[in-house]
PDB file of C-alpha atoms in Angstrom:
ATOM      1  CA  ARG A   1      64.887  72.312  27.014  1.00  0.00           C
ATOM      2  CA  CYS A   2      64.863  69.102  24.884  1.00  0.00           C
ATOM      3  CA  LEU A   3      67.826  66.534  25.301  1.00  0.00           C
ATOM      4  CA  SER A   4      68.385  66.817  21.500  1.00  0.00           C
ATOM      5  CA  ASP A   5      69.415  70.550  22.258  1.00  0.00           C
ATOM      6  CA  TRP A   6      72.403  69.663  24.601  1.00  0.00           C
ATOM      7  CA  SER A   7      75.818  70.055  22.948  1.00  0.00           C
ATOM      8  CA  SER A   8      79.399  69.327  24.267  1.00  0.00           C
ATOM      9  CA  ASP A   9      79.397  72.280  26.539  1.00  0.00           C
ATOM     10  CA  VAL A  10      77.390  70.491  29.013  1.00  0.00           C
ATOM     11  CA  CYS A  11      80.376  68.336  30.347  1.00  0.00           C
ATOM     12  CA  SER A  12      81.234  70.553  33.320  1.00  0.00           C
ATOM     13  CA  SER A  13      77.777  71.772  34.225  1.00  0.00           C
ATOM     14  CA  ASP A  14      75.272  70.881  36.851  1.00  0.00           C
ATOM     15  CA  LEU A  15      72.135  69.898  34.832  1.00  0.00           C
ATOM     16  CA  ILE A  16      68.399  69.903  35.872  1.00  0.00           C
ATOM     17  CA  LEU A  17      66.233  67.596  33.918  1.00  0.00           C
ATOM     18  CA  GLY A  18      62.521  68.502  33.428  1.00  0.00           C
ATOM     19  CA  ALA A  19      59.457  66.981  31.982  1.00  0.00           C
ATOM     20  CA  GLY A  20      60.446  68.315  28.437  1.00  0.00           C
ATOM     21  CA  CYS A  21      63.457  65.580  28.458  1.00  0.00           C
ATOM     22  CA  SER A  22      60.709  62.786  28.315  1.00  0.00           C
ATOM     23  CA  ALA A  23      58.060  64.271  26.148  1.00  0.00           C
ATOM     24  CA  LYS A  24      58.836  62.570  23.069  1.00  0.00           C
ATOM     25  CA  TYR A  25      58.871  59.205  24.645  1.00  0.00           C
ATOM     26  CA  GLY A  26      55.073  59.708  25.515  1.00  0.00           C
ATOM     27  CA  TYR A  27      55.124  61.290  28.788  1.00  0.00           C
ATOM     28  CA  PRO A  28      52.782  64.258  29.457  1.00  0.00           C
ATOM     29  CA  LEU A  29      54.005  67.802  30.173  1.00  0.00           C
ATOM     30  CA  ALA A  30      52.599  69.783  33.070  1.00  0.00           C
ATOM     31  CA  ALA A  31      49.991  71.563  30.781  1.00  0.00           C
ATOM     32  CA  ASP A  32      48.526  68.144  29.650  1.00  0.00           C
ATOM     33  CA  PHE A  33      48.963  66.116  32.818  1.00  0.00           C
ATOM     34  CA  LEU A  34      45.326  66.221  33.661  1.00  0.00           C
ATOM     35  CA  GLY A  35      44.315  65.222  30.116  1.00  0.00           C
ATOM     36  CA  ALA A  36      46.796  62.316  30.288  1.00  0.00           C
ATOM     37  CA  LEU A  37      45.157  61.312  33.419  1.00  0.00           C
ATOM     38  CA  LYS A  38      41.690  61.367  32.080  1.00  0.00           C
ATOM     39  CA  ARG A  39      42.701  59.256  29.219  1.00  0.00           C
ATOM     40  CA  TYR A  40      44.278  56.791  31.400  1.00  0.00           C
ATOM     41  CA  PHE A  41      41.064  56.529  33.280  1.00  0.00           C
ATOM     42  CA  GLN A  42      39.110  55.815  29.997  1.00  0.00           C
ATOM     43  CA  GLU A  43      41.512  52.941  29.556  1.00  0.00           C
ATOM     44  CA  LEU A  44      41.114  51.703  33.131  1.00  0.00           C
ATOM     45  CA  GLU A  45      37.340  51.588  32.591  1.00  0.00           C
ATOM     46  CA  ASN A  46      37.671  48.627  30.359  1.00  0.00           C
ATOM     47  CA  ARG A  47      39.866  46.659  32.846  1.00  0.00           C
ATOM     48  CA  SER A  48      38.843  44.551  35.721  1.00  0.00           C
ATOM     49  CA  ASN A  49      40.258  44.055  39.266  1.00  0.00           C
ATOM     50  CA  CYS A  50      41.403  47.461  39.472  1.00  0.00           C
ATOM     51  CA  GLU A  51      38.700  49.304  41.370  1.00  0.00           C
ATOM     52  CA  ARG A  52      41.025  50.873  43.937  1.00  0.00           C
ATOM     53  CA  LEU A  53      43.257  52.257  41.295  1.00  0.00           C
ATOM     54  CA  LYS A  54      40.288  53.620  39.349  1.00  0.00           C
ATOM     55  CA  GLN A  55      39.156  55.327  42.573  1.00  0.00           C
ATOM     56  CA  CYS A  56      42.524  56.986  43.114  1.00  0.00           C
ATOM     57  CA  VAL A  57      42.567  58.211  39.496  1.00  0.00           C
ATOM     58  CA  THR A  58      38.868  59.561  39.675  1.00  0.00           C
ATOM     59  CA  ASN A  59      39.583  61.282  42.826  1.00  0.00           C
ATOM     60  CA  THR A  60      42.698  62.891  41.836  1.00  0.00           C
ATOM     61  CA  ILE A  61      41.193  64.060  38.469  1.00  0.00           C
ATOM     62  CA  ALA A  62      38.495  65.733  40.477  1.00  0.00           C
ATOM     63  CA  LEU A  63      40.941  67.427  42.930  1.00  0.00           C
ATOM     64  CA  LEU A  64      43.249  68.603  39.935  1.00  0.00           C
ATOM     65  CA  GLY A  65      40.206  70.242  38.453  1.00  0.00           C
ATOM     66  CA  LYS A  66      38.736  71.687  41.711  1.00  0.00           C
ATOM     67  CA  TYR A  67      42.213  73.490  42.725  1.00  0.00           C
ATOM     68  CA  GLY A  68      43.193  74.237  39.030  1.00  0.00           C
ATOM     69  CA  THR A  69      46.524  72.755  39.586  1.00  0.00           C
ATOM     70  CA  PRO A  70      48.530  71.059  36.746  1.00  0.00           C
ATOM     71  CA  THR A  71      50.535  68.613  38.651  1.00  0.00           C
ATOM     72  CA  ILE A  72      50.280  66.572  41.940  1.00  0.00           C
ATOM     73  CA  ASP A  73      53.296  68.405  43.572  1.00  0.00           C
ATOM     74  CA  ARG A  74      51.182  71.631  43.181  1.00  0.00           C
ATOM     75  CA  LEU A  75      48.067  69.460  44.267  1.00  0.00           C
ATOM     76  CA  ALA A  76      49.875  68.187  47.363  1.00  0.00           C
ATOM     77  CA  ARG A  77      50.894  71.980  48.157  1.00  0.00           C
ATOM     78  CA  ARG A  78      47.204  72.899  47.966  1.00  0.00           C
ATOM     79  CA  ILE A  79      45.873  70.143  50.115  1.00  0.00           C
ATOM     80  CA  GLU A  80      48.448  70.954  52.784  1.00  0.00           C
ATOM     81  CA  GLU A  81      47.342  74.789  52.716  1.00  0.00           C
ATOM     82  CA  GLU A  82      43.674  73.719  53.043  1.00  0.00           C
ATOM     83  CA  ARG A  83      44.646  71.429  55.973  1.00  0.00           C
ATOM     84  CA  ARG A  84      46.599  74.359  57.715  1.00  0.00           C
ATOM     85  CA  LYS A  85      43.692  76.692  57.306  1.00  0.00           C
ATOM     86  CA  HIS A  86      41.736  74.652  59.628  1.00  0.00           C
ATOM     87  CA  TYR A  87      44.219  75.146  62.406  1.00  0.00           C
ATOM     88  CA  SER A  88      43.407  78.908  62.449  1.00  0.00           C
ATOM     89  CA  SER A  89      40.272  78.222  64.516  1.00  0.00           C
ATOM     90  CA  PRO A  90      39.952  76.005  67.550  1.00  0.00           C
ATOM     91  CA  MET A  91      38.954  72.387  67.118  1.00  0.00           C
ATOM     92  CA  ASP A  92      39.024  69.185  69.193  1.00  0.00           C
ATOM     93  CA  ALA A  93      41.897  66.544  68.922  1.00  0.00           C
ATOM     94  CA  VAL A  94      39.748  64.078  67.070  1.00  0.00           C
ATOM     95  CA  LYS A  95      38.550  66.381  64.261  1.00  0.00           C
ATOM     96  CA  SER A  96      42.137  67.656  63.973  1.00  0.00           C
ATOM     97  CA  LYS A  97      43.344  64.143  63.560  1.00  0.00           C
ATOM     98  CA  ALA A  98      40.613  63.375  60.934  1.00  0.00           C
ATOM     99  CA  LEU A  99      41.483  66.348  58.930  1.00  0.00           C
ATOM    100  CA  ASP A 100      45.119  65.288  58.924  1.00  0.00           C
ATOM    101  CA  GLN A 101      44.261  61.872  57.722  1.00  0.00           C
ATOM    102  CA  ALA A 102      42.008  63.116  55.038  1.00  0.00           C
ATOM    103  CA  ALA A 103      44.688  65.206  53.499  1.00  0.00           C
ATOM    104  CA  LEU A 104      47.185  62.364  53.787  1.00  0.00           C
ATOM    105  CA  ASP A 105      44.774  60.139  51.977  1.00  0.00           C
ATOM    106  CA  LYS A 106      44.285  62.550  49.023  1.00  0.00           C
ATOM    107  CA  ILE A 107      47.995  62.996  48.557  1.00  0.00           C
ATOM    108  CA  ARG A 108      48.526  59.149  48.649  1.00  0.00           C
ATOM    109  CA  GLU A 109      45.788  58.718  46.192  1.00  0.00           C
ATOM    110  CA  ALA A 110      47.470  61.222  43.779  1.00  0.00           C
ATOM    111  CA  LYS A 111      50.836  59.457  44.226  1.00  0.00           C
ATOM    112  CA  ILE A 112      49.326  56.176  43.391  1.00  0.00           C
ATOM    113  CA  ALA A 113      47.416  57.604  40.207  1.00  0.00           C
ATOM    114  CA  THR A 114      50.702  59.310  39.082  1.00  0.00           C
ATOM    115  CA  VAL A 115      52.854  56.245  39.591  1.00  0.00           C
ATOM    116  CA  ALA A 116      50.428  54.011  37.755  1.00  0.00           C
ATOM    117  CA  LEU A 117      50.061  56.611  34.798  1.00  0.00           C
ATOM    118  CA  PHE A 118      53.776  56.647  34.395  1.00  0.00           C
ATOM    119  CA  LEU A 119      54.657  53.052  34.756  1.00  0.00           C
ATOM    120  CA  GLU A 120      51.929  52.607  31.979  1.00  0.00           C
ATOM    121  CA  ALA A 121      53.821  54.977  29.909  1.00  0.00           C
ATOM    122  CA  GLU A 122      57.020  53.298  30.752  1.00  0.00           C
ATOM    123  CA  LYS A 123      55.923  50.034  28.588  1.00  0.00           C
ATOM    124  CA  GLN A 124      55.990  52.042  25.429  1.00  0.00           C
ATOM    125  CA  ALA A 125      59.076  54.175  26.393  1.00  0.00           C
ATOM    126  CA  ARG A 126      61.077  51.015  27.163  1.00  0.00           C
ATOM    127  CA  SER A 127      60.643  49.912  23.528  1.00  0.00           C
ATOM    128  CA  MET A 128      62.236  53.086  22.221  1.00  0.00           C
ATOM    129  CA  ASP A 129      65.972  53.668  22.077  1.00  0.00           C
ATOM    130  CA  LEU A 130      65.918  56.550  24.692  1.00  0.00           C
ATOM    131  CA  SER A 131      68.409  58.375  22.324  1.00  0.00           C
ATOM    132  CA  GLY A 132      68.062  61.768  23.762  1.00  0.00           C
ATOM    133  CA  TYR A 133      69.218  60.430  27.217  1.00  0.00           C
ATOM    134  CA  GLN A 134      71.825  58.233  25.773  1.00  0.00           C
ATOM    135  CA  ASN A 135      73.234  61.184  23.896  1.00  0.00           C
ATOM    136  CA  LEU A 136      73.302  63.203  26.838  1.00  0.00           C
ATOM    137  CA  LEU A 137      75.267  60.543  28.879  1.00  0.00           C
ATOM    138  CA  ASN A 138      77.514  59.981  25.953  1.00  0.00           C
ATOM    139  CA  ILE A 139      78.351  63.693  26.045  1.00  0.00           C
ATOM    140  CA  ILE A 140      78.806  63.759  29.854  1.00  0.00           C
ATOM    141  CA  PHE A 141      81.225  60.569  29.871  1.00  0.00           C
ATOM    142  CA  GLU A 142      82.710  61.242  26.476  1.00  0.00           C
ATOM    143  CA  GLY A 143      81.734  57.634  25.346  1.00  0.00           C
ATOM    144  CA  ASP A 144      83.379  56.034  28.190  1.00  0.00           C
ATOM    145  CA  ARG A 145      81.365  53.320  29.819  1.00  0.00           C
ATOM    146  CA  ASP A 146      83.892  52.297  32.425  1.00  0.00           C
ATOM    147  CA  PRO A 147      82.106  52.784  35.833  1.00  0.00           C
ATOM    148  CA  LYS A 148      85.508  54.426  37.201  1.00  0.00           C
ATOM    149  CA  VAL A 149      84.353  57.421  34.835  1.00  0.00           C
ATOM    150  CA  LEU A 150      81.823  58.326  37.512  1.00  0.00           C
ATOM    151  CA  GLU A 151      84.540  59.206  39.996  1.00  0.00           C
ATOM    152  CA  SER A 152      86.242  61.841  37.609  1.00  0.00           C
ATOM    153  CA  SER A 153      83.043  63.391  36.200  1.00  0.00           C
ATOM    154  CA  SER A 154      82.447  67.113  36.857  1.00  0.00           C
ATOM    155  CA  CYS A 155      78.870  66.848  35.779  1.00  0.00           C
ATOM    156  CA  ARG A 156      75.987  66.678  38.379  1.00  0.00           C
ATOM    157  CA  ILE A 157      72.505  65.935  37.170  1.00  0.00           C
ATOM    158  CA  LEU A 158      69.123  66.527  39.177  1.00  0.00           C
ATOM    159  CA  ASN A 159      66.222  64.773  37.878  1.00  0.00           C
ATOM    160  CA  PHE A 160      62.769  66.027  39.015  1.00  0.00           C
ATOM    161  CA  ASN A 161      60.769  64.118  36.494  1.00  0.00           C
ATOM    162  CA  TYR A 162      58.046  61.642  37.790  1.00  0.00           C
ATOM    163  CA  ASP A 163      59.222  59.059  35.239  1.00  0.00           C
ATOM    164  CA  ARG A 164      62.314  56.760  35.452  1.00  0.00           C
ATOM    165  CA  LEU A 165      63.753  57.298  31.870  1.00  0.00           C
ATOM    166  CA  PHE A 166      67.105  58.629  32.884  1.00  0.00           C
ATOM    167  CA  GLU A 167      67.652  55.947  35.381  1.00  0.00           C
ATOM    168  CA  MET A 168      66.676  53.442  32.732  1.00  0.00           C
ATOM    169  CA  ALA A 169      69.072  55.098  30.263  1.00  0.00           C
ATOM    170  CA  PHE A 170      71.905  55.282  32.884  1.00  0.00           C
ATOM    171  CA  THR A 171      71.615  51.683  33.656  1.00  0.00           C
ATOM    172  CA  ASP A 172      71.724  50.688  29.783  1.00  0.00           C
ATOM    173  CA  TYR A 173      74.554  52.993  29.417  1.00  0.00           C
ATOM    174  CA  PHE A 174      76.755  51.251  31.988  1.00  0.00           C
ATOM    175  CA  SER A 175      75.076  47.874  31.114  1.00  0.00           C
ATOM    176  CA  LEU A 176      74.184  47.226  34.793  1.00  0.00           C
ATOM    177  CA  ASP A 177      72.334  44.217  35.612  1.00  0.00           C
ATOM    178  CA  SER A 178      69.102  43.820  37.473  1.00  0.00           C
ATOM    179  CA  ASN A 179      70.741  43.006  40.883  1.00  0.00           C
ATOM    180  CA  SER A 180      72.717  46.278  40.767  1.00  0.00           C
ATOM    181  CA  ASN A 181      71.920  48.742  43.409  1.00  0.00           C
ATOM    182  CA  TYR A 182      71.106  51.587  40.986  1.00  0.00           C
ATOM    183  CA  TYR A 183      70.117  54.268  43.404  1.00  0.00           C
ATOM    184  CA  GLY A 184      73.001  53.639  45.994  1.00  0.00           C
ATOM    185  CA  LYS A 185      75.987  55.971  46.270  1.00  0.00           C
ATOM    186  CA  ILE A 186      78.164  54.206  43.850  1.00  0.00           C
ATOM    187  CA  TRP A 187      75.767  54.624  41.110  1.00  0.00           C
ATOM    188  CA  LEU A 188      72.979  57.274  40.848  1.00  0.00           C
ATOM    189  CA  ASN A 189      73.822  58.553  44.339  1.00  0.00           C
ATOM    190  CA  SER A 190      70.099  59.452  44.916  1.00  0.00           C
ATOM    191  CA  GLY A 191      69.967  58.985  48.781  1.00  0.00           C
ATOM    192  CA  LEU A 192      68.128  55.818  48.389  1.00  0.00           C
ATOM    193  CA  ASP A 193      69.288  52.232  49.051  1.00  0.00           C
ATOM    194  CA  PHE A 194      66.910  49.502  48.453  1.00  0.00           C
ATOM    195  CA  GLN A 195      69.216  46.815  49.234  1.00  0.00           C
ATOM    196  CA  ILE A 196      69.052  47.882  53.007  1.00  0.00           C
ATOM    197  CA  GLY A 197      65.556  49.289  52.851  1.00  0.00           C
ATOM    198  CA  ARG A 198      66.165  53.026  53.916  1.00  0.00           C
ATOM    199  CA  ALA A 199      67.033  56.372  52.747  1.00  0.00           C
ATOM    200  CA  HIS A 200      70.319  58.117  53.423  1.00  0.00           C
ATOM    201  CA  VAL A 201      70.227  61.900  54.061  1.00  0.00           C
TER     202      VAL A 201
END
């Protein structure tokens, strides 16, 4: 569902944001994630001093094709499944440790490739007005930009997107400065607190 479809009936709802919310800002849907990664690699080929990133993108493209998975979360799941299969037969500790490390390396590379792709898209998205996200926030908070409105809102939002557009729109909506702890309990309440360098569970 696109953000432009939301109406005023969302104010007392629990909302889950998916990739469709960011599609019009240049981010790929799951079905086009592999294609977007391939196009990103073509751009990287003309750049210097990013060999490590090129390798991560190349390896991730190959694994997505091999397993037929559309996104990295499903890819990570397949890598874990493959790793667990090896434990069904006896093996020595050294081989077991090597398989574990290989699986972790593949997942790490997929994360690096994805973060780089989405940070690249963020440049273009940031130049847009993010009106869809802004409209959603305007509906939820009824146009009130006083931070105290967070205490009385009955709406809760879970964002499963790889991108940061909701967070960017949120900080713009409340005019937060660059020193604000956006992800802390007072604001986005994401369980992360970068000011003290750890996550809260």
